[in-house]
PDB file of C-alpha atoms and ligand atoms in Angstrom:
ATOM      1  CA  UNK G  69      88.781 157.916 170.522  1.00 70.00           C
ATOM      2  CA  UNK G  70      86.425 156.599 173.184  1.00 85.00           C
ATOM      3  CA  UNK G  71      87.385 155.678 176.594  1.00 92.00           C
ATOM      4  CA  UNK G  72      88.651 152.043 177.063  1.00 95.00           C
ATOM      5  CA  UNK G  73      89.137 150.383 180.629  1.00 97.00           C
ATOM      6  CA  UNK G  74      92.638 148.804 180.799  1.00 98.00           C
ATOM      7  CA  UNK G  75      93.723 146.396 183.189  1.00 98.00           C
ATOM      8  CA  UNK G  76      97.681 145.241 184.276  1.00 98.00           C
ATOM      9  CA  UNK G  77      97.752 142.327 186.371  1.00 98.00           C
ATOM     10  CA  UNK G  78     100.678 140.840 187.327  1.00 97.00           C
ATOM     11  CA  UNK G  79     103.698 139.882 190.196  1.00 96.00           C
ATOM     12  CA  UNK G  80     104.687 141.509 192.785  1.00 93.00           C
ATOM     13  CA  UNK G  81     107.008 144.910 192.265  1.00 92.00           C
ATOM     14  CA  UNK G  82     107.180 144.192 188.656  1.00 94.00           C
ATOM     15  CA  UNK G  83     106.514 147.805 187.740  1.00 94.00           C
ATOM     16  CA  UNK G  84     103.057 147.445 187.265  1.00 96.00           C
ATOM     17  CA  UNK G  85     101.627 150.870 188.872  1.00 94.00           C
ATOM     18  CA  UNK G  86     104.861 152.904 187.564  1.00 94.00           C
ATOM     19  CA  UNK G  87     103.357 151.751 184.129  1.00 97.00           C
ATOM     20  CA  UNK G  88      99.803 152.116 185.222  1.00 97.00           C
ATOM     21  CA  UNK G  89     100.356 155.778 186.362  1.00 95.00           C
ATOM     22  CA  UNK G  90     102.421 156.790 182.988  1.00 96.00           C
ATOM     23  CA  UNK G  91      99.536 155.137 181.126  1.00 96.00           C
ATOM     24  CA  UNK G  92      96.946 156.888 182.596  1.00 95.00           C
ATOM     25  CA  UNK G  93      98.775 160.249 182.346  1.00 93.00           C
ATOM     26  CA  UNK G  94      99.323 160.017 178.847  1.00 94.00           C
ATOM     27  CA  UNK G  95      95.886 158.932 177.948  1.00 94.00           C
ATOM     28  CA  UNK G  96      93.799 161.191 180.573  1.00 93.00           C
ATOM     29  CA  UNK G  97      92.707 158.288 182.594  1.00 94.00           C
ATOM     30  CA  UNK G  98      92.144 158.067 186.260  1.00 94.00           C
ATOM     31  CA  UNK G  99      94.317 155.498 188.088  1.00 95.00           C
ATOM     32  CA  UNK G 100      93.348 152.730 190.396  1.00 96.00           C
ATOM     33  CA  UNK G 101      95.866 150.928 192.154  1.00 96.00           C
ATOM     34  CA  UNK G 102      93.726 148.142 193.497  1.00 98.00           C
ATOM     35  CA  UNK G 103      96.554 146.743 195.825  1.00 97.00           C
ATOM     36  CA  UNK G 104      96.458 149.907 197.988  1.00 98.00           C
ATOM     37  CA  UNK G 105      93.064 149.025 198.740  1.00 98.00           C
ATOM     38  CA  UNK G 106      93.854 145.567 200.122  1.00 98.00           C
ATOM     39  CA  UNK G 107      96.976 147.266 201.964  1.00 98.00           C
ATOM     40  CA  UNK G 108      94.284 149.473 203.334  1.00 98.00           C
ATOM     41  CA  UNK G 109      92.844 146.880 205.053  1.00 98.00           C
ATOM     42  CA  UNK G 110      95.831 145.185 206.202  1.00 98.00           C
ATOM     43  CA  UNK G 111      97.415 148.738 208.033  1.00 98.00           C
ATOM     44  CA  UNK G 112      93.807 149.100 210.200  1.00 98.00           C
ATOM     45  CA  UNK G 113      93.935 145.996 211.216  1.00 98.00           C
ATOM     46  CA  UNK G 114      97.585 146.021 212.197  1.00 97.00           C
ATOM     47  CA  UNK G 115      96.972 148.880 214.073  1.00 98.00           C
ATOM     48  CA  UNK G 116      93.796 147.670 215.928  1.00 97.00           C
ATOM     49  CA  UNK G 117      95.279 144.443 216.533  1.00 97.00           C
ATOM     50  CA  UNK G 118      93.386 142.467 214.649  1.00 97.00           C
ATOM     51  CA  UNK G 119      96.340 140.666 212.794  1.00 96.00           C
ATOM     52  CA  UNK G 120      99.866 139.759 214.336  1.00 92.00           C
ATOM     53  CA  UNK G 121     102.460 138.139 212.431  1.00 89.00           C
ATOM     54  CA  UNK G 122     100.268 136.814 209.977  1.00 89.00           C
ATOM     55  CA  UNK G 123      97.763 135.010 212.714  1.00 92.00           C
ATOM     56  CA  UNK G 124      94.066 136.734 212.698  1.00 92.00           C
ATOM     57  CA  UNK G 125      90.355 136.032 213.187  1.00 94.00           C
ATOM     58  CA  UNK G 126      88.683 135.910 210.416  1.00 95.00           C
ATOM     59  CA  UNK G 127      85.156 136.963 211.818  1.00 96.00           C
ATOM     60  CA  UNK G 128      87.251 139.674 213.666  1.00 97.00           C
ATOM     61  CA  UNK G 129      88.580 141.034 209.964  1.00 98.00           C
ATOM     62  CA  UNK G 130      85.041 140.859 208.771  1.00 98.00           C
ATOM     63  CA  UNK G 131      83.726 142.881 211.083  1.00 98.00           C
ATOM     64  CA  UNK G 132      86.314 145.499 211.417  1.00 98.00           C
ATOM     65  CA  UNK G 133      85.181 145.862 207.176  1.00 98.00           C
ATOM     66  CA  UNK G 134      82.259 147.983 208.481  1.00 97.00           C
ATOM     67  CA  UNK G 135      84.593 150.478 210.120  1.00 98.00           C
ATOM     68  CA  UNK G 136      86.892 151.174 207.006  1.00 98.00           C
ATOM     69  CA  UNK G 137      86.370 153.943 204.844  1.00 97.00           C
ATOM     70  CA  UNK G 138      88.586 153.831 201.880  1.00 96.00           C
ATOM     71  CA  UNK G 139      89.248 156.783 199.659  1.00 95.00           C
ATOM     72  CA  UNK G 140      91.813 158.351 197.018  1.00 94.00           C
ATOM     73  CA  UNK G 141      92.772 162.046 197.030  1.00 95.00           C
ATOM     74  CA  UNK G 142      95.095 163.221 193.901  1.00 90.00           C
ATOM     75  CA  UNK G 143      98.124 164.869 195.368  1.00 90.00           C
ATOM     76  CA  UNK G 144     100.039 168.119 192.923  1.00 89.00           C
ATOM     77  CA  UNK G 145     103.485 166.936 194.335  1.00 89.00           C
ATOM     78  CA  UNK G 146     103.398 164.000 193.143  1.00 83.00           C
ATOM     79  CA  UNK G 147     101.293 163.847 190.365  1.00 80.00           C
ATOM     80  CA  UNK G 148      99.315 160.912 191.943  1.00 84.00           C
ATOM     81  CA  UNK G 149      96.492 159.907 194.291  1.00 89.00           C
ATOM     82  CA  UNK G 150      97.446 159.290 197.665  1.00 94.00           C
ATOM     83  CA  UNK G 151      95.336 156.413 199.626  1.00 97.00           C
ATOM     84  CA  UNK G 152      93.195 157.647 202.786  1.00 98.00           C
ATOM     85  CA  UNK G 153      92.341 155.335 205.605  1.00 98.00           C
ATOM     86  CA  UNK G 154      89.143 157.159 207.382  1.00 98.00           C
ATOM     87  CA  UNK G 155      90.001 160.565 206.506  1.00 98.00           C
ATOM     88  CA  UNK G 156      94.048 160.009 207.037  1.00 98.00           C
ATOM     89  CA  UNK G 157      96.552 159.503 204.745  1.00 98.00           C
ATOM     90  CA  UNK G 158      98.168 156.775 204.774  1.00 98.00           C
ATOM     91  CA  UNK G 159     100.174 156.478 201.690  1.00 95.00           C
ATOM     92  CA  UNK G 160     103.369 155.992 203.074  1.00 93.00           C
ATOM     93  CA  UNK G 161     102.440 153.623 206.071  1.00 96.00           C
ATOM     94  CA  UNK G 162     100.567 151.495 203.343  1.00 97.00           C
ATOM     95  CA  UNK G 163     104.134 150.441 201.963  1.00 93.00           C
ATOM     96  CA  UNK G 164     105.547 149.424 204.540  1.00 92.00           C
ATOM     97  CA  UNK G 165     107.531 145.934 205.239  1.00 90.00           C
ATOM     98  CA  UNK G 166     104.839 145.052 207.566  1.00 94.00           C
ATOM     99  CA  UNK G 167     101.896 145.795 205.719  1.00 95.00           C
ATOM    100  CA  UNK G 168     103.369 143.571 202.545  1.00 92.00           C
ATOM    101  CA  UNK G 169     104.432 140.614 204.906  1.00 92.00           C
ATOM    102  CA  UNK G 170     100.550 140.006 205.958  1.00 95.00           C
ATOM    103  CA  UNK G 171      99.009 141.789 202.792  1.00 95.00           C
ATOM    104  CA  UNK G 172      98.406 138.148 201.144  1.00 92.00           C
ATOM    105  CA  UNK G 173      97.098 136.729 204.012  1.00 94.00           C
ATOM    106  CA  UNK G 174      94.567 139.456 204.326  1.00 96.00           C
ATOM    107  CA  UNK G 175      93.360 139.498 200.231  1.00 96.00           C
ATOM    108  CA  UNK G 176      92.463 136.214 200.522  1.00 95.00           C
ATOM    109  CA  UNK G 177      89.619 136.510 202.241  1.00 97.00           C
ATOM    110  CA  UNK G 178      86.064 136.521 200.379  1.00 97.00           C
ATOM    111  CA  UNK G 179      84.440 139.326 202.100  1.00 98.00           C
ATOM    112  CA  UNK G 180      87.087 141.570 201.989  1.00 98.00           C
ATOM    113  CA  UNK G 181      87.608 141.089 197.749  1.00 98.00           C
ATOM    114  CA  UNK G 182      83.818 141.500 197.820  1.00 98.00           C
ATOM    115  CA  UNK G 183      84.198 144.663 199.274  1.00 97.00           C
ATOM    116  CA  UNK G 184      87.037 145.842 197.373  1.00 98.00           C
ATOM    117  CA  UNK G 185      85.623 144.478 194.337  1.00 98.00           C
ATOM    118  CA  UNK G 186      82.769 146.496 194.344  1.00 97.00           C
ATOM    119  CA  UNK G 187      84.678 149.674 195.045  1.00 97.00           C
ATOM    120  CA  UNK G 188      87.132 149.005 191.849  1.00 98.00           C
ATOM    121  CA  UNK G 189      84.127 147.964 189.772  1.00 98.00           C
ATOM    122  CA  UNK G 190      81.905 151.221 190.383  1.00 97.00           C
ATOM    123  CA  UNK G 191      85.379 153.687 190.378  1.00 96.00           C
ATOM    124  CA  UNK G 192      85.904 152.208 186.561  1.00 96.00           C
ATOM    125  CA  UNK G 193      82.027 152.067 185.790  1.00 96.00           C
ATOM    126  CA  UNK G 194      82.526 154.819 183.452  1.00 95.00           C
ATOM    127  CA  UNK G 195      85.586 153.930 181.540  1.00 95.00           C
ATOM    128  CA  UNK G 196      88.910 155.790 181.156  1.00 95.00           C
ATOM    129  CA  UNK G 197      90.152 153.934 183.587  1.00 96.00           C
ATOM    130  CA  UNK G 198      93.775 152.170 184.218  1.00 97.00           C
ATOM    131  CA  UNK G 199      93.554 150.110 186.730  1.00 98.00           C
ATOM    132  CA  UNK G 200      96.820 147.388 188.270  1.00 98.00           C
ATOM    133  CA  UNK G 201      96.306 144.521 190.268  1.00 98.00           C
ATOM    134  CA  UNK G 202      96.361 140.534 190.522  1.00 97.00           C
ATOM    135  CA  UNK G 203      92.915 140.020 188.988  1.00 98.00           C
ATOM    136  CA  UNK G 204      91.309 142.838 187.220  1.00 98.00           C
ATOM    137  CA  UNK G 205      91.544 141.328 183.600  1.00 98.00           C
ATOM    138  CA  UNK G 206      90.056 137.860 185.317  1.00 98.00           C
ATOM    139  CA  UNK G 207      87.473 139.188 187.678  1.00 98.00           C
ATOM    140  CA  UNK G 208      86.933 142.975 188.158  1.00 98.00           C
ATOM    141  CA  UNK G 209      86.655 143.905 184.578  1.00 98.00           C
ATOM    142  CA  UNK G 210      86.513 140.869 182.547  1.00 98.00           C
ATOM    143  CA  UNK G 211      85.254 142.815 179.471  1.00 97.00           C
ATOM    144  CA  UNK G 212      87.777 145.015 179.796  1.00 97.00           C
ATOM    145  CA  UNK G 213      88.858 146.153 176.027  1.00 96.00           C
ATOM    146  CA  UNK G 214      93.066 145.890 176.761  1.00 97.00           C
ATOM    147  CA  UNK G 215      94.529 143.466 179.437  1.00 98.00           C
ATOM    148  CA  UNK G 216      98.061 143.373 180.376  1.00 98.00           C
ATOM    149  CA  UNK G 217      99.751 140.459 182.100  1.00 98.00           C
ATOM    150  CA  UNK G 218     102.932 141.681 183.452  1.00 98.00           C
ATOM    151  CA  UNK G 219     105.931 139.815 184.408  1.00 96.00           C
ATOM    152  CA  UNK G 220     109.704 140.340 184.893  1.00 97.00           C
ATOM    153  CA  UNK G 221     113.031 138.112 186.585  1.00 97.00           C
ATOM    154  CA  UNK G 222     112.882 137.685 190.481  1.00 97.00           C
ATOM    155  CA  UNK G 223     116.426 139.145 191.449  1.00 97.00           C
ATOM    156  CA  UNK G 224     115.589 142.309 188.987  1.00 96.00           C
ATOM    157  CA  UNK G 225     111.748 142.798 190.931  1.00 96.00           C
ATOM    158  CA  UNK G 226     114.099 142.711 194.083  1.00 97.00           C
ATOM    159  CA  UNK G 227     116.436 144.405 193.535  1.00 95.00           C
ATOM    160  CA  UNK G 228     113.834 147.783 192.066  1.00 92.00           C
ATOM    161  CA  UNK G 229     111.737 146.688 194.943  1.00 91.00           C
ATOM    162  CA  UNK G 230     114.636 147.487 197.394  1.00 93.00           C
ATOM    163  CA  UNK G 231     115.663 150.622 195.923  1.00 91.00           C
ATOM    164  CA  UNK G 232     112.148 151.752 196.654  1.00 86.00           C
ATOM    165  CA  UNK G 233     112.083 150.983 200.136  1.00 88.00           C
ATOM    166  CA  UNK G 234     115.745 152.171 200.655  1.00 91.00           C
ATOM    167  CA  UNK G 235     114.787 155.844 198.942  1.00 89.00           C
ATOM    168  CA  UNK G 236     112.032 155.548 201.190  1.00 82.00           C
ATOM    169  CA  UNK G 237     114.128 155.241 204.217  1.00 87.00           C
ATOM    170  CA  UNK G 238     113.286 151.346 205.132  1.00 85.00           C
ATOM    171  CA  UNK G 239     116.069 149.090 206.393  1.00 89.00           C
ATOM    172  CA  UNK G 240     115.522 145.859 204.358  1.00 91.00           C
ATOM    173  CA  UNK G 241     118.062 143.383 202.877  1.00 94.00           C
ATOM    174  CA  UNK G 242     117.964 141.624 199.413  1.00 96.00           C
ATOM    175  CA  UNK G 243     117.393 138.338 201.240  1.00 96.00           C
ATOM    176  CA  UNK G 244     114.117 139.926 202.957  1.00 94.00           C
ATOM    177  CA  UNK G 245     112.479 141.576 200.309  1.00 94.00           C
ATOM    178  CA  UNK G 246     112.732 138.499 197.932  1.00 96.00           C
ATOM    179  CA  UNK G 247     111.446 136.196 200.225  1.00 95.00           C
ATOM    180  CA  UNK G 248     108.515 138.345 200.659  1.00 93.00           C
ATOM    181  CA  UNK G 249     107.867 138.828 197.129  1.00 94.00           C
ATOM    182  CA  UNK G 250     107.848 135.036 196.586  1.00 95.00           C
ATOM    183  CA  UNK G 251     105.740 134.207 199.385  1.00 93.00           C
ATOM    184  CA  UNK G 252     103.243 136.843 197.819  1.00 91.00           C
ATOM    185  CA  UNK G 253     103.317 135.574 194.808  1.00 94.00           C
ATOM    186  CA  UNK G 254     102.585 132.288 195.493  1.00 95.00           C
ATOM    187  CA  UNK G 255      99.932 133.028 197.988  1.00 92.00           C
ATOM    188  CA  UNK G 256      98.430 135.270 195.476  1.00 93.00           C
ATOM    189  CA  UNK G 257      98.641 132.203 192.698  1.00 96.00           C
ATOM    190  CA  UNK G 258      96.886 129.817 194.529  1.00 95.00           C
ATOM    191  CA  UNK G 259      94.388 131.288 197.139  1.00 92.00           C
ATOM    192  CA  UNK G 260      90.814 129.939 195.901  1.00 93.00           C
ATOM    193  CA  UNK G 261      88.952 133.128 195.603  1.00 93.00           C
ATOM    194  CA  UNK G 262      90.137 135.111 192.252  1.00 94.00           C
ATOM    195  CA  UNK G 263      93.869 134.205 192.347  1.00 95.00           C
ATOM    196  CA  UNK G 264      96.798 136.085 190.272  1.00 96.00           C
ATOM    197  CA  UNK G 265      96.206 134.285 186.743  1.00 96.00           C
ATOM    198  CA  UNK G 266      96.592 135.827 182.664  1.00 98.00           C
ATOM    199  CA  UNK G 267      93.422 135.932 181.677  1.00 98.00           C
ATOM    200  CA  UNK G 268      93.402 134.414 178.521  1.00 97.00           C
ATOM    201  CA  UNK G 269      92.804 137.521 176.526  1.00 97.00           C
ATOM    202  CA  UNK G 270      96.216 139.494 178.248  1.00 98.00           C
ATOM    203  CA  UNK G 271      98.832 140.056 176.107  1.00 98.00           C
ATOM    204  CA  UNK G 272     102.304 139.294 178.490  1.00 98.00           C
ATOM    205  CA  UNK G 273     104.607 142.258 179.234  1.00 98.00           C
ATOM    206  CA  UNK G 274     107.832 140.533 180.472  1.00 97.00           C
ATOM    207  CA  UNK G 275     109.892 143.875 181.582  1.00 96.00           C
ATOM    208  CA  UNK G 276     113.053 142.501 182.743  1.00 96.00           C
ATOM    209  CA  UNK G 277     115.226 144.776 180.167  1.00 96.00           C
ATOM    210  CA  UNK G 278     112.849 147.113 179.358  1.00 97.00           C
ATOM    211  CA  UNK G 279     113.401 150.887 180.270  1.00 96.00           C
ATOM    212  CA  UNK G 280     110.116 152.760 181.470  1.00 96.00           C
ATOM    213  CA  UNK G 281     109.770 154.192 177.796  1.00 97.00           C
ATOM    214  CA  UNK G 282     109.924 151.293 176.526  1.00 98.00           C
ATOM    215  CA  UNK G 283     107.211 149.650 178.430  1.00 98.00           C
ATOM    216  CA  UNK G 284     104.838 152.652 177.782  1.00 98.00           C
ATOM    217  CA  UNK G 285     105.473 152.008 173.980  1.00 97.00           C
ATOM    218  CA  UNK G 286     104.498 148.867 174.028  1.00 97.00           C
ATOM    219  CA  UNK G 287     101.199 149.381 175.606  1.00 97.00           C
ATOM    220  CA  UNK G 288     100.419 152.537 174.176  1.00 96.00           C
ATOM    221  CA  UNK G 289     101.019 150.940 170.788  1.00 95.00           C
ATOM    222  CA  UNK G 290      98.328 147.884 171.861  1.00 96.00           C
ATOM    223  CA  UNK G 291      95.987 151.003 172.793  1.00 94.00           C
ATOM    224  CA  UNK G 292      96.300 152.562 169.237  1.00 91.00           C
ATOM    225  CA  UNK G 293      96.369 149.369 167.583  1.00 89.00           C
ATOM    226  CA  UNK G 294      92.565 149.486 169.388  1.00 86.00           C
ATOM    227  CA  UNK G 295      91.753 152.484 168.158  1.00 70.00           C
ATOM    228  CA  UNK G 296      92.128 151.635 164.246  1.00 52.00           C
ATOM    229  CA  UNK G 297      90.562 148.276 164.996  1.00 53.00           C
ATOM    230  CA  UNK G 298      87.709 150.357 166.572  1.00 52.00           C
ATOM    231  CA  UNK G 299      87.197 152.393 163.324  1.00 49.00           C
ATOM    232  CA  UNK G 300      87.464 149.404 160.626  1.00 45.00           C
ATOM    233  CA  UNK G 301      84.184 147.189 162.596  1.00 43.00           C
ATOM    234  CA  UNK G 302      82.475 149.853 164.092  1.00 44.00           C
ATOM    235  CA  UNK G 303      80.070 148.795 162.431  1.00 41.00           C
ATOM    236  CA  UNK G 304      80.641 145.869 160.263  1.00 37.00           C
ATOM    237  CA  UNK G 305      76.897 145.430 159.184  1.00 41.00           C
ATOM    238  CA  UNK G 306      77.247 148.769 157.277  1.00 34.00           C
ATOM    239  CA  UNK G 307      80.300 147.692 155.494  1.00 30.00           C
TER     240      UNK G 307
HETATM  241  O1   DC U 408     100.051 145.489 194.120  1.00 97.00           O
HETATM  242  P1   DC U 408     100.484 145.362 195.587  1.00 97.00           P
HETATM  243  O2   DC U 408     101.779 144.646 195.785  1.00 97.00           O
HETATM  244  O3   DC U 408     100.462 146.668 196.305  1.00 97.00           O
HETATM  245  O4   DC U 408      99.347 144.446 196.238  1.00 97.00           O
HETATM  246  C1   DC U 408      99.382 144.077 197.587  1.00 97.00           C
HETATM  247  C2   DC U 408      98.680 142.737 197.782  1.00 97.00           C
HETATM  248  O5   DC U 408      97.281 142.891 197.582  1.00 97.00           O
HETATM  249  C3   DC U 408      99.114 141.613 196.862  1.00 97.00           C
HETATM  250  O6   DC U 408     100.147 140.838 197.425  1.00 97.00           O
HETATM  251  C4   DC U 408      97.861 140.791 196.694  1.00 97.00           C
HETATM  252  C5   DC U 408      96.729 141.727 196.984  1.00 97.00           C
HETATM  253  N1   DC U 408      95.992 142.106 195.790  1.00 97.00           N
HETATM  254  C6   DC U 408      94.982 141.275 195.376  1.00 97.00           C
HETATM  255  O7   DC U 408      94.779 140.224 195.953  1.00 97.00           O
HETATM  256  N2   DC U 408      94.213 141.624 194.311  1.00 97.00           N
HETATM  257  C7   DC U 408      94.433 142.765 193.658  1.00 97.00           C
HETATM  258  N3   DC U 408      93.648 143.096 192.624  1.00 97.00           N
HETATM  259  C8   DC U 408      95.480 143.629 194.053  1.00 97.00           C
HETATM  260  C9   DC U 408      96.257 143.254 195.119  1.00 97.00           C
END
């Protein structure tokens, strides 16, 4: 079967890069989770100051672009690529309450998705790729030959999302952690440059009683419904 790019947009904590990872495990495909990236940007310029409480420069972001290197390295333990921040790893930090609560405020910022973009376009320039996000269907990989839009009820992405911080060790209330993920969403919905929209190709995922099998069914089912399309018009002319 050849290699396909697939891309899962969607809302926050809605499971996308659990299903992303099983997806890419089953299939052989590398993994991109394109929101690291942003979160990337956000933690260095946390730490340098740069952004406080959702106030920032924008020429000071800009130029602090020049002195991020971004980079993935797989990790055995956990079966998944970690997310380096000039040489450190910074998987962990990357999640954390403060990073999401100025995340959107970063993304929506044109130089920074033109940076990011190019990185996500060139890691899935040769296919075999799963990649999650808010606008890889729409704008990273338009072409791309399976797109995902993923969706699931508020109180359920809360309440998983909280569980995930809590295992993590975070101290976060219900209260907290759904105000955040609203406030992302709608920040990433209507910022002007590549907002969180189906493209019109996607084929909706709503996993608000699905079990994690049951998602990676469904998709792997779309993928293999691909494949036998792929073999009746391969080439139609010679039909
Ligand atoms: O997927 P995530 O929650 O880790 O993403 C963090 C933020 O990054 C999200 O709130 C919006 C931004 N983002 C984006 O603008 N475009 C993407 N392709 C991925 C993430």
């Amino acid at each position: 079967m050849r290699k396909i790019t697939i891309a899962i947009d969607g809302y926050s904590s809605c499971g996308k890069s659990t299903l992303a990872k099983a997806l890419a495990a089953k299939l052989g495909y590398n993994y991109v989770d394109s929101g690291a990236m942003y979160r990337v940007v956000t933690l260095y310029c946390l730490r340098q100051g740069i952004i406080k409480d959702a106030v920032f420069m924008r020429e000071e972001v800009v130029k602090a672009l020049d002195r991020i290197a971004l980079s993935f390295q797989y990790n055995a333990s956990t079966k998944a690529s970690d997310t380096y921040l000039n040489g450190e790893n910074v998987e962990k930090e990357i999640r954390q309450m403060e990073v999401s609560k100025n995340v959107s405020h970063i993304s929506v910022l044109k130089e920074v998705r033109e940076m990011m973009a190019s990185i996500q376009r060139e890691m899935g320039k040769d296919k075999g790729v799963v990649m999650d996000g808010r606008d890889i269907g729409t704008n990273i990989f338009p072409d791309a030959e399976l797109k995902v839009f993923m969706t699931a009820d508020t109180d359920i992405r809360t309440r998983r999302r909280m569980d995930e911080l809590t295992a993590k060790g975070n101290t976060v209330t219900f209260e907290e952690v759904k105000k955040n993920l609203l406030s992302r969403d709608y920040e990433d919905s209507h910022r002007t440059e590549n907002p969180l929209r189906k493209a019109d190709d996607a084929v909706v995922l709503d996993n608000s009683d699905l079990s994690r099998e049951e998602q990676l069914d469904f998709v792997l089912k779309l993928v293999y419904d691909l494949k036998l399309l792929d073999q009746e018009v391969k080439d139609p002319k010679a039909v």
